[in-house]
Coordinates of C-alpha atoms and ligand atoms in Angstrom, one line a residue:
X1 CA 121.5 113.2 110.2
X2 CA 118.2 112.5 109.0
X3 CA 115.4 114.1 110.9
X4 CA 112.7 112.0 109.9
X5 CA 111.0 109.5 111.7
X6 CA 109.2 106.9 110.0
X7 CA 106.1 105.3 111.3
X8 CA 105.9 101.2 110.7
X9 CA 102.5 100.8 111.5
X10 CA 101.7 96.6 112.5
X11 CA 98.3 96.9 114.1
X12 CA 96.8 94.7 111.9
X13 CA 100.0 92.1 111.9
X14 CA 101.5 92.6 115.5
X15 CA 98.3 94.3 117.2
X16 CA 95.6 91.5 115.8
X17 CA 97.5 89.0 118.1
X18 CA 96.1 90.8 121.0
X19 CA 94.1 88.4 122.6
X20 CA 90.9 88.3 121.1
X21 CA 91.3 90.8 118.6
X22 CA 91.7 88.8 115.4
X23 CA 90.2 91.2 112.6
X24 CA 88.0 90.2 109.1
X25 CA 89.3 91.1 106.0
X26 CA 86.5 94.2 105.3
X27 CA 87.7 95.3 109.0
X28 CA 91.3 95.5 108.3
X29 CA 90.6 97.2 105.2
X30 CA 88.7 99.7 106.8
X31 CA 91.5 100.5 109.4
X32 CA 94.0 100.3 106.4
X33 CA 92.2 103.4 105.1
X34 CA 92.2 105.4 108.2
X35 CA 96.2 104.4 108.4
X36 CA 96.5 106.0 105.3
X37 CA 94.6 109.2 106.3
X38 CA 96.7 109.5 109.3
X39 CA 99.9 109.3 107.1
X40 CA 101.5 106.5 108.3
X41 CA 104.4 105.1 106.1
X42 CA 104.3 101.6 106.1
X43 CA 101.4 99.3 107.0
X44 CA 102.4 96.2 108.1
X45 CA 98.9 94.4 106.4
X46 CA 99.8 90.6 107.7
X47 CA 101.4 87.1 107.6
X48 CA 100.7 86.1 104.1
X49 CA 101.6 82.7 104.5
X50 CA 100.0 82.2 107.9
X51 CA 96.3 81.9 106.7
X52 CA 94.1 82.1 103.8
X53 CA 92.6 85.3 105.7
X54 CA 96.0 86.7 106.1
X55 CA 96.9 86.2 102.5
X56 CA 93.8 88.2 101.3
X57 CA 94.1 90.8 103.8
X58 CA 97.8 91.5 102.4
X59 CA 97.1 91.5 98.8
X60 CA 94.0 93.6 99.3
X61 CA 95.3 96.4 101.0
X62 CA 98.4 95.9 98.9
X63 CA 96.4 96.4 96.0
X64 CA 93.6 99.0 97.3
X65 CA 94.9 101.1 99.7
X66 CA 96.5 104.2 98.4
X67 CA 100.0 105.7 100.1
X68 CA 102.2 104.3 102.2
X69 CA 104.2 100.9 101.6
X70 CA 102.6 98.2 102.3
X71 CA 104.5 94.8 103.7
X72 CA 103.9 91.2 104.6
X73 CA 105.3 89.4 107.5
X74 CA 107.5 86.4 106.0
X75 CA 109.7 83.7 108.3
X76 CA 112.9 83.4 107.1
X77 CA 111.8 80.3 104.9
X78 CA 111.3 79.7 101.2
X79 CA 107.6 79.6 101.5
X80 CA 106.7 82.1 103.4
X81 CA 108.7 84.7 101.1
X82 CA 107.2 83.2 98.3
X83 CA 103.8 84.0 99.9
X84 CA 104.8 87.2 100.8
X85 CA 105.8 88.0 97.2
X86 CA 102.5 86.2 95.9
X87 CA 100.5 88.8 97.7
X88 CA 102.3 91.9 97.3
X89 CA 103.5 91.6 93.7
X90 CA 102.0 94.4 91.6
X91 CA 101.0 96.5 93.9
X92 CA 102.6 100.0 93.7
X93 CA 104.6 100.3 97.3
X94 CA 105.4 96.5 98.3
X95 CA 107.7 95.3 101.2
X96 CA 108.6 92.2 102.5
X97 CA 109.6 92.1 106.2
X98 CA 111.4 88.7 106.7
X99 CA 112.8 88.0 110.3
X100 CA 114.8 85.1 112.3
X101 CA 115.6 84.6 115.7
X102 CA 119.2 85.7 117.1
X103 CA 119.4 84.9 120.8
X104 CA 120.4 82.3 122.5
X105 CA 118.2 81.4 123.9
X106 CA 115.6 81.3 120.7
X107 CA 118.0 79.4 118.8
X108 CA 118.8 76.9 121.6
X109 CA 115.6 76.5 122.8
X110 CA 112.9 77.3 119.8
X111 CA 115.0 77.0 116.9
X112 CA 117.4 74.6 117.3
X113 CA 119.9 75.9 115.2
X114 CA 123.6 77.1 115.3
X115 CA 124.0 81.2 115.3
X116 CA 126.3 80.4 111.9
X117 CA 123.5 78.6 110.5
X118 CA 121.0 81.4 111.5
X119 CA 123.0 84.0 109.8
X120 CA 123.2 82.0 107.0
X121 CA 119.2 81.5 106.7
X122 CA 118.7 85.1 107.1
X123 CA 121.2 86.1 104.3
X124 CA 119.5 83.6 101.8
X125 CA 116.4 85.1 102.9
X126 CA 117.1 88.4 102.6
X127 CA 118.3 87.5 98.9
X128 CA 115.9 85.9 98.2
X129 CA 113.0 88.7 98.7
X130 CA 115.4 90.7 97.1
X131 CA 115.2 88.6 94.4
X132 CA 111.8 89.8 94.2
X133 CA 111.5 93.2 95.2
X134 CA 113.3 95.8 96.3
X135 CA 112.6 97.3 99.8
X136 CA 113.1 94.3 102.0
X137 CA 113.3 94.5 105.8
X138 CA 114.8 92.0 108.2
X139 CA 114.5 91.9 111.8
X140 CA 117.0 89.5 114.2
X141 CA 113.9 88.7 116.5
X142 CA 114.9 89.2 120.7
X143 CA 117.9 91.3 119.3
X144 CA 117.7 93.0 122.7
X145 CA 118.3 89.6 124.6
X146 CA 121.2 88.6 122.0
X147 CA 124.7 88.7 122.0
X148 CA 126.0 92.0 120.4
X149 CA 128.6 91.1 118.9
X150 CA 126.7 88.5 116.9
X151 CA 124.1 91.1 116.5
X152 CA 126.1 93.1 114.6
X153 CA 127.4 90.5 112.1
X154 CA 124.1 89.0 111.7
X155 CA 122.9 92.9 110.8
X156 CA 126.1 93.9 108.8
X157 CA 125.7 90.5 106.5
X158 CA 122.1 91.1 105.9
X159 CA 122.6 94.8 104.7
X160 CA 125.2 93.1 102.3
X161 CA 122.4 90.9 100.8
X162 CA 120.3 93.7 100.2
X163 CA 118.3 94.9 103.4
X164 CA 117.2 98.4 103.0
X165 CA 115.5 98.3 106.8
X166 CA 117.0 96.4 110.2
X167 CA 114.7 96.6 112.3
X168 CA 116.0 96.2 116.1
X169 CA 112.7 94.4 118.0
X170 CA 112.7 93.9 122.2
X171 CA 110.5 91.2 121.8
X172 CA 109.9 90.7 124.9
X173 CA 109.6 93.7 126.1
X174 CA 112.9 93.2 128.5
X175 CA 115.1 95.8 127.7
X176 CA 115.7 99.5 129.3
X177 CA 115.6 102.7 128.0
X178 CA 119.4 103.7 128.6
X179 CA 120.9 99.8 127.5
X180 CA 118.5 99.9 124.4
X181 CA 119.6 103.3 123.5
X182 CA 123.0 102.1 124.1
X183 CA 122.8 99.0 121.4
X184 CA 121.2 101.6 118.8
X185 CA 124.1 103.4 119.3
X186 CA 126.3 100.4 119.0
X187 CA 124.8 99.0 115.8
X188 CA 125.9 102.6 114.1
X189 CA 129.3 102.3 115.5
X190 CA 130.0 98.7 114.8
X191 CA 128.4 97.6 111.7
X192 CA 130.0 98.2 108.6
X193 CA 127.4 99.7 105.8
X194 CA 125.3 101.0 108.6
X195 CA 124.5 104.1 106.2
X196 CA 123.0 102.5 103.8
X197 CA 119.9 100.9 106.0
X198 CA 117.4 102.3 108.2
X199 CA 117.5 101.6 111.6
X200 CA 114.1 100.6 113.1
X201 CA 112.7 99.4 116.4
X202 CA 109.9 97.5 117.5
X203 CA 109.8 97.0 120.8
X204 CA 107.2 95.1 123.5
X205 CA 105.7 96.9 126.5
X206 CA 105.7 94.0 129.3
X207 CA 107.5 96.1 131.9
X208 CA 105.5 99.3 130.7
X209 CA 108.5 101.0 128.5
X210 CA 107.9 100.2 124.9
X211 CA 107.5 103.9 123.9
X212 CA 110.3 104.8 126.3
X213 CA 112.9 102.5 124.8
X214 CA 111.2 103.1 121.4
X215 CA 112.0 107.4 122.1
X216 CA 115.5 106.1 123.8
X217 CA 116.5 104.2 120.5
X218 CA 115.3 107.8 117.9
X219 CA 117.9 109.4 120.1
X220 CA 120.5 107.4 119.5
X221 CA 119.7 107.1 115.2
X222 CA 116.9 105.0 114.7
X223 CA 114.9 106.6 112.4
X224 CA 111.4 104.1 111.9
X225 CA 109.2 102.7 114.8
X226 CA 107.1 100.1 114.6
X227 CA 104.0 101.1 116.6
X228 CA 100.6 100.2 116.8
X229 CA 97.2 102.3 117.4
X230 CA 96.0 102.3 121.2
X231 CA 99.3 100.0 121.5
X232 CA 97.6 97.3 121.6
X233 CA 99.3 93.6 120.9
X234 CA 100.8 90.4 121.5
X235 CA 100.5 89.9 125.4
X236 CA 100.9 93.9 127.2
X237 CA 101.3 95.6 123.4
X238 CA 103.7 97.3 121.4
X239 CA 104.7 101.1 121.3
X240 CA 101.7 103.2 121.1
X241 CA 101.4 105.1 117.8
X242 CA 100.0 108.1 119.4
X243 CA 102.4 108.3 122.4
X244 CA 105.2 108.3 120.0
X245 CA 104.0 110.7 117.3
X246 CA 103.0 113.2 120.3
X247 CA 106.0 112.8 121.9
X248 CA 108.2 113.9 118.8
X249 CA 105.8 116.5 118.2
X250 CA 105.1 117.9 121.0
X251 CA 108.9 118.2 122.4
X252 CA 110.3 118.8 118.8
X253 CA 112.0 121.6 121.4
X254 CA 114.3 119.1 122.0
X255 CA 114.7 116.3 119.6
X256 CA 114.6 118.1 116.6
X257 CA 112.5 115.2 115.1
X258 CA 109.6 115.1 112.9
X259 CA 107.0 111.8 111.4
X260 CA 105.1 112.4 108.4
X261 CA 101.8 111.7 110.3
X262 CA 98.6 113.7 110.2
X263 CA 98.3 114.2 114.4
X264 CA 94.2 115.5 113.9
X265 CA 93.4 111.6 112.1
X266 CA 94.9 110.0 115.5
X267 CA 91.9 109.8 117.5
X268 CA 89.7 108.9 114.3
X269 CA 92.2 106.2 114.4
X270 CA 92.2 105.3 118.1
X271 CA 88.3 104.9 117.8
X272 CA 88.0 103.0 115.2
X273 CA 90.7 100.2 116.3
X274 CA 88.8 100.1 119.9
X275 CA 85.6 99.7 117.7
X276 CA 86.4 97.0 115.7
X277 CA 88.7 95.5 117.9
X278 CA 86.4 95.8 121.0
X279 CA 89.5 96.3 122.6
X280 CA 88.7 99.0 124.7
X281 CA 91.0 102.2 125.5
X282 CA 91.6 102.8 129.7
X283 CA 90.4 105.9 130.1
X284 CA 93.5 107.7 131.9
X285 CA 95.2 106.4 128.7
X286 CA 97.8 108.8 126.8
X287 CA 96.7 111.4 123.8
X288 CA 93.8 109.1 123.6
X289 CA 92.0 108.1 126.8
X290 CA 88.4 109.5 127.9
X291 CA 90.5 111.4 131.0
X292 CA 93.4 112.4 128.5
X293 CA 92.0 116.4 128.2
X294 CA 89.8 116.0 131.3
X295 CA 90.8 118.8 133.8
X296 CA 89.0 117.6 137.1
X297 CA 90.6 120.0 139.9
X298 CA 89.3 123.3 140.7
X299 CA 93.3 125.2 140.5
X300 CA 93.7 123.5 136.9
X301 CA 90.4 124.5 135.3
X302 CA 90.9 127.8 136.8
X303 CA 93.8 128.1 135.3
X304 CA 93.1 126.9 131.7
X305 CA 90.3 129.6 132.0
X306 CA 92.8 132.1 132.4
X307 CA 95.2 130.6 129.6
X308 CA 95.3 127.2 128.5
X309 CA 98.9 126.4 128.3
X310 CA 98.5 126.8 131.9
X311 CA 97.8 123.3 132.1
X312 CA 97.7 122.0 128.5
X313 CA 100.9 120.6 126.5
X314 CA 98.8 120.1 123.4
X315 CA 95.0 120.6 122.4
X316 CA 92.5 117.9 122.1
X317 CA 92.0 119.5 118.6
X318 CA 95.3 118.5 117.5
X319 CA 94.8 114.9 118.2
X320 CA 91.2 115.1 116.6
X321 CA 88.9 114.9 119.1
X322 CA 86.2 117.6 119.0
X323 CA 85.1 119.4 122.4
X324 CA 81.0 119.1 120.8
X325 CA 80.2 115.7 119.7
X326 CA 76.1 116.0 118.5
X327 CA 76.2 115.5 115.0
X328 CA 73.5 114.5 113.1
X329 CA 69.7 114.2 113.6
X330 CA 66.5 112.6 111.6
X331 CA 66.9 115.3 108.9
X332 CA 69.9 114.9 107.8
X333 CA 70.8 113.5 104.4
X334 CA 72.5 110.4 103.0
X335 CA 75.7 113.3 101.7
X336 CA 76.2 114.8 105.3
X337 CA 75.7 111.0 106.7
X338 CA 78.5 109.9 104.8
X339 CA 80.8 112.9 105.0
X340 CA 80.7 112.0 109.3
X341 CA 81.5 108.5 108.6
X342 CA 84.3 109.2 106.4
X343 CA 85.7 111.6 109.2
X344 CA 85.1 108.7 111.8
X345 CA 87.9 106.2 109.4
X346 CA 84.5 104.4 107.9
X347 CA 84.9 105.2 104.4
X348 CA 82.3 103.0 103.1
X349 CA 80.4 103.0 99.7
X350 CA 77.3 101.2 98.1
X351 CA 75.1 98.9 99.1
X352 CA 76.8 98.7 102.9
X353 CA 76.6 102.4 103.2
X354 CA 73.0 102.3 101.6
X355 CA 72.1 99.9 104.5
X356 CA 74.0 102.0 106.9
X357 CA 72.0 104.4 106.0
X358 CA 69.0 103.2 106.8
X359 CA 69.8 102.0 110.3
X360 CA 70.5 105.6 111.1
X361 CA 67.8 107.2 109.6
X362 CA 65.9 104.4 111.5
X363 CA 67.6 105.0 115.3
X364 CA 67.7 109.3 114.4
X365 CA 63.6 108.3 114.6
X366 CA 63.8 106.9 117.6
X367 CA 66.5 109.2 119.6
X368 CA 66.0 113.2 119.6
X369 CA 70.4 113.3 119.0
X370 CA 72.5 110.9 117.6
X371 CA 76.2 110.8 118.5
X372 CA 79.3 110.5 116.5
X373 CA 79.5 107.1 119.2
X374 CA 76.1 105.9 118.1
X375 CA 77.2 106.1 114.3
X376 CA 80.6 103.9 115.1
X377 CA 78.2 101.3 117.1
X378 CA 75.6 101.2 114.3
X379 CA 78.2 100.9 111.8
X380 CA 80.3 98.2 113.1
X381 CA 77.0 96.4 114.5
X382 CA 75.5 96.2 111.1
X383 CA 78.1 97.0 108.4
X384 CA 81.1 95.3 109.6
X385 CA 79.3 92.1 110.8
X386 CA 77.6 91.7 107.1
X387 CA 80.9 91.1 106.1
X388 CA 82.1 88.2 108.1
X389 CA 79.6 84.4 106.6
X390 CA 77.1 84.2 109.1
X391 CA 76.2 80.7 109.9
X392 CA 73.9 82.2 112.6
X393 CA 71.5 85.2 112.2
X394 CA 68.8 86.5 114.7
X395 CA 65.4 86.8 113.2
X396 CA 63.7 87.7 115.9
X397 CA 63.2 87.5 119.8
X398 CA 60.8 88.4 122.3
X399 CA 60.5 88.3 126.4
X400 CA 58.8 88.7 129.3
X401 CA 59.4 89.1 132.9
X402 CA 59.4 91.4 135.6
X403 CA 59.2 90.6 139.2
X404 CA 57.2 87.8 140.7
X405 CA 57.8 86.3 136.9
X406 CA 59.9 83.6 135.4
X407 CA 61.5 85.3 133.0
X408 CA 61.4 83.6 129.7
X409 CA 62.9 84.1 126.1
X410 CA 61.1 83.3 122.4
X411 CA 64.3 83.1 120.1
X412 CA 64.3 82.5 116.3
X413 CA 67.6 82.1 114.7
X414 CA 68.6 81.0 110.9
X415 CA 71.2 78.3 111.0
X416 CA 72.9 77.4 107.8
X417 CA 69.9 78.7 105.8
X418 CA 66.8 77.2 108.4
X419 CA 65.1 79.0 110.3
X420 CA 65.2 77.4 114.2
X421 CA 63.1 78.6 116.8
X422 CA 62.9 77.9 120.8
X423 CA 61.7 79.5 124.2
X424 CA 63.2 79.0 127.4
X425 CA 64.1 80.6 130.9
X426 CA 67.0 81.8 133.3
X427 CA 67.7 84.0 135.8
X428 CA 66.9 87.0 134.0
X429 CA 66.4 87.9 130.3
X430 CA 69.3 88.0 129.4
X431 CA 70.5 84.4 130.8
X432 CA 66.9 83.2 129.1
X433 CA 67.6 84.6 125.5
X434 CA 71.7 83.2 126.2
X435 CA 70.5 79.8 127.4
X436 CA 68.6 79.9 124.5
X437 CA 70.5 80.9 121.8
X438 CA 73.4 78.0 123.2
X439 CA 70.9 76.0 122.8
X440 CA 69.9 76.2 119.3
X441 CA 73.9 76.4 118.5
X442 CA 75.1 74.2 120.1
X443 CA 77.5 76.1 121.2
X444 CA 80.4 75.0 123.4
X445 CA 81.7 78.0 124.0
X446 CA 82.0 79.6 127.5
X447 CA 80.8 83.4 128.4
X448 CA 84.6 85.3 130.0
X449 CA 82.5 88.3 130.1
X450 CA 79.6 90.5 129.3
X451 CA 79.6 94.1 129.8
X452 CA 76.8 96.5 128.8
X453 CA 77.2 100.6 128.1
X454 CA 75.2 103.2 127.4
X455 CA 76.4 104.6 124.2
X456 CA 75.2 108.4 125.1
X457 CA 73.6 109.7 128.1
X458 CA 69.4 109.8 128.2
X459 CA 67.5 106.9 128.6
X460 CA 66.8 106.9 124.9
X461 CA 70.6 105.9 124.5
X462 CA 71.4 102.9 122.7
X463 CA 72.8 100.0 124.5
X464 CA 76.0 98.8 123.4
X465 CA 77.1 95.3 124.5
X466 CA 80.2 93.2 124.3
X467 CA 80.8 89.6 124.9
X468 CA 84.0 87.2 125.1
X469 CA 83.7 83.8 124.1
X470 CA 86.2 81.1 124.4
X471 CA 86.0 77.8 123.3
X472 CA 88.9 75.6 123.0
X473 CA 91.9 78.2 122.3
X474 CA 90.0 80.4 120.4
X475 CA 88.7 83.9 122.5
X476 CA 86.8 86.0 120.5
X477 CA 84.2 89.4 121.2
X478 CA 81.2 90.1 119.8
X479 CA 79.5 93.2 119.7
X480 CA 76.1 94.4 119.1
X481 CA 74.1 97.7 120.0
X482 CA 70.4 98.4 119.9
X483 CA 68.3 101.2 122.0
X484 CA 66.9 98.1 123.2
X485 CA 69.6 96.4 125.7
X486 CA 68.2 92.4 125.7
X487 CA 68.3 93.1 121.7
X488 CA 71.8 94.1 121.8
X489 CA 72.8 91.8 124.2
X490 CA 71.4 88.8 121.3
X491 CA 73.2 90.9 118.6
X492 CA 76.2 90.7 120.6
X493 CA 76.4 86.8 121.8
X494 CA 75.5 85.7 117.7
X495 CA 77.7 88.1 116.2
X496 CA 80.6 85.9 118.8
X497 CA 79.3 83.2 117.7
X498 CA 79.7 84.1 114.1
X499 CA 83.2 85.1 114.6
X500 CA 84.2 81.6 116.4
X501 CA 82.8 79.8 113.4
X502 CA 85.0 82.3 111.3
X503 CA 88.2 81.5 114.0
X504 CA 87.5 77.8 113.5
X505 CA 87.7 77.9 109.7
X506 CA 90.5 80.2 109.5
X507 CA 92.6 77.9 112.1
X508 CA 91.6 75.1 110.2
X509 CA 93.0 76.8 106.8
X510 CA 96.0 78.1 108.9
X511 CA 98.9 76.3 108.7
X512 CA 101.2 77.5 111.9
Ligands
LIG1 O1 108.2 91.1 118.5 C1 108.9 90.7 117.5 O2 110.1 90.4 117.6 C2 108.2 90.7 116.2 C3 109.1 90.4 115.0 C4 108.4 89.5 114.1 C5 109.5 91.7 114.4 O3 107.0 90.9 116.1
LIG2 ZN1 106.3 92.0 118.0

């Protein structure tokens, strides 16, 4: 059998339904790059028929991004394959991934339709993306909470019409290791024409075993997973890419299995989805947490002193991260600047790089080191945001305080084009330039939380902050960073702002 395992990467379909997470078209492009550095091979670029933003996002990378497939997300309905194929067609590597429900209890409950009848839709489906391109996909969604039996037509009848993939998804995350192994296994016994499809998986972490049932169903045949980076997505995430790829890799010993992905671009990877995400990684996370290679006790660094596979199943090297982490200083040059961006997944050009650019040369003037962090936070701060239509931009702000003082804020914003200026006060400067800011907004948004880090260490360190705004059912972050913390912290509540105003159009645009 096959030993290749193929890596469906769907953090920009699956992974930007993280709450909070949703990414601009620039941003997903940029992490579409660094999935085709680390080799994945397919991206799963979106739900062209979802949303205008979707649409773009899918025909973008469809049409920029060099190397693996690249697929849209389609219901099992006319229109949505339609839009699929409307954003894939001419690119070089398109798929289109179509699914329908086959459990009970979606088709009771959800879909209100008969299991014949959802058969049926998924055939036509099926035949109809095949009608426009070759490599078609089809997932029977909560296959781990359906009826085998039924499974296995549904999957036998839709390899018939032309699926080249079936990809097996515990949407819910319910199933275990040994049963989900066990229904892999099944679906190669019992379905006729098995051989000529891929088995895939995609499976939900809500009880913690995504990548365990994910490892459980490569054992028994499957031979793609559908993974995102950091794992992130819809309510507790979907198998981590990185867990997965090390785990093949690093007991190959055993399971004899291989992926096609470039390990030493996974932590590239893993920073750059956190950055743009602002979904942050725990730090005693797998391959890619702060605490992953961090040897605390005394009998353990003792030992990797004396040899390192004392305590060490795989190097930080081979994951990409680098034990020294000072990279540039105020005289380096515009070439070496954007070499370390291009390592860090950022490959920019032009005018954004240009103004990139300057903000380092301006904060390497202001700080003795500057850090492969502080390059990521100026970058998305400045570049990334550029790219989203402000309605709201800071012009500038100023405050005082200190104690025995009210503290008090001067804000001056541009609003559609004007520029708007206020004062007021708070509790501290930060509530004064907030209460502020809402005020010339107009914003009905609520603060979920505000949290400020220290990029580096030294007091010269830039300040990095992230907010969470909701407002109505949209959450969204913002981010902003500045050696200056009250800066930052303005950055970081208008560049929210920004990205509600973007949530609200795009929901109004979206039409499910
Ligand atoms: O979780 C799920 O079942 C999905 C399908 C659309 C594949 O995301
Ligand atoms: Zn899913």
């Amino acid at each position: 059998m096959d030993t290749r395992v193929r890596i469906f990467d769907t953090t920009l379909r699956d992974g930007e339904q993280s709450p909070g997470a949703s990414m601009n078209v620039e941003e997903k492009i940029i992490v579409a790059r660094q999935l085709a550095k680390l080799g994945v091979d397919v991206i799963e670029a979106g739900f062209a028929f979802s949303s205008p933003g979707d649409f773009e996002a899918v025909k973008r990378i469809a049409h920029e991004v060099e190397g693996p497939v690249v697929c849209s997300l389609a219901r099992a309905k006319a229109d949505d394959i339609d839009a699929a194929w409307e954003a894939l067609k001419g690119a070089s590597r398109p798929r289109i991934h179509t699914f329908i429900s086959t459990s009970d209890i979606h088709l009771r409950h959800q879909f209100k339709l008969t299991r014949q009848e959802a058969r049926k839709r998924a055939v036509e489906m099926v035949a109809r993306a095949r009608g426009y391109v070759e490599d078609v996909e089809f997932s029977p969604m909560d296959a781990s909470r359906s009826e085998p039996e039924y499974l296995y037509e549904v999957v036998e009848a839709v390899i018939e019409a032309g699926a080249a993939t079936v990809n097996i998804p515990d949407t819910v995350g319910y199933a275990l290791p040994e049963t989900f192994g066990q229904l892999i296994a099944g679906i190669r016994k019992n379905v006729r024409g098995i051989d000529r499809a891929v088995i895939s998986v995609h499976c939900h972490n809500d009880l913690g075993l995504a990548v365990a049932n994910s490892l459980a169903a490569v054992m028994n045949g499957a031979r793609q997973v559908e993974c995102t980076v950091n794992g992130i997505g819809e309510r507790a995430g979907n198998t981590s890419l990185e867990e997965i790829v090390m785990i093949l890799k690093t007991r190959k010993d055993v399971l004899g299995l291989e992926t096609g992905i470039n390990t030493r671009e996974i932590y590239p990877a893993s920073r750059l989805v956190s950055g743009i995400t602002g979904l942050s990684v725990q730090a005693n996370k797998a391959i890619v947490g702060d605490n992953a290679f961090a040897h605390e006790s005394g009998i353990h660094q003792d030992g990797l002193l004396k040899d390192k596979s004392t305590y060490e199943i795989m190097t930080p090297e081979s994951v990409g991260i680098q034990r020294s982490k000072l990279v540039l200083g105020k005289h380096s040059g515009r070439h070496a600047f954007k070499t370390r961006l291009g390592e860090l997944g950022y490959d920019i050009g032009g005018e954004r790089l240009d103004r990139a650019f300057e903000r380092f040369k301006a904060l390497a003037d202001k700080k003795k080191e500057v850090f492969d962090e502080d390059i990521e936070a100026l970058v998305q701060d400045e570049v990334l945001r550029d790219e989203m239509p402000e309605r709201f931009r800071l012009v500038s702000l100023s405050f005082s305080g200190g104690t025995g003082a009210q503290p008090c804020a001067e804000v001056e914003l541009e609003v559609d084009g004007a520029i708007v200026k206020e004062t007021g006060t708070g509790d501290g400067p930060v509530d004064a330039v907030y209460r502020t800011i809402a005020r010339i907004t107009c914003t009905r948004s609520t603060l979920l939380k505000y949290s400020v880090n220290a990029i580096t260490g030294g007091t010269d360190a830039q300040g990095e902050v992230s907010v969470r705004l909701r407002e109505d059912d949209h959450i969204v972050l913002g981010q902003g960073a500045h050696t200056d913390i009250i800066v930052a912290s303005a950055r970081a509540y208008v560049n929210a702002l920004n990205r509600l105003e973007y949530k609200r159009k795009e929901k109004r645009e979206s039409v499910i």
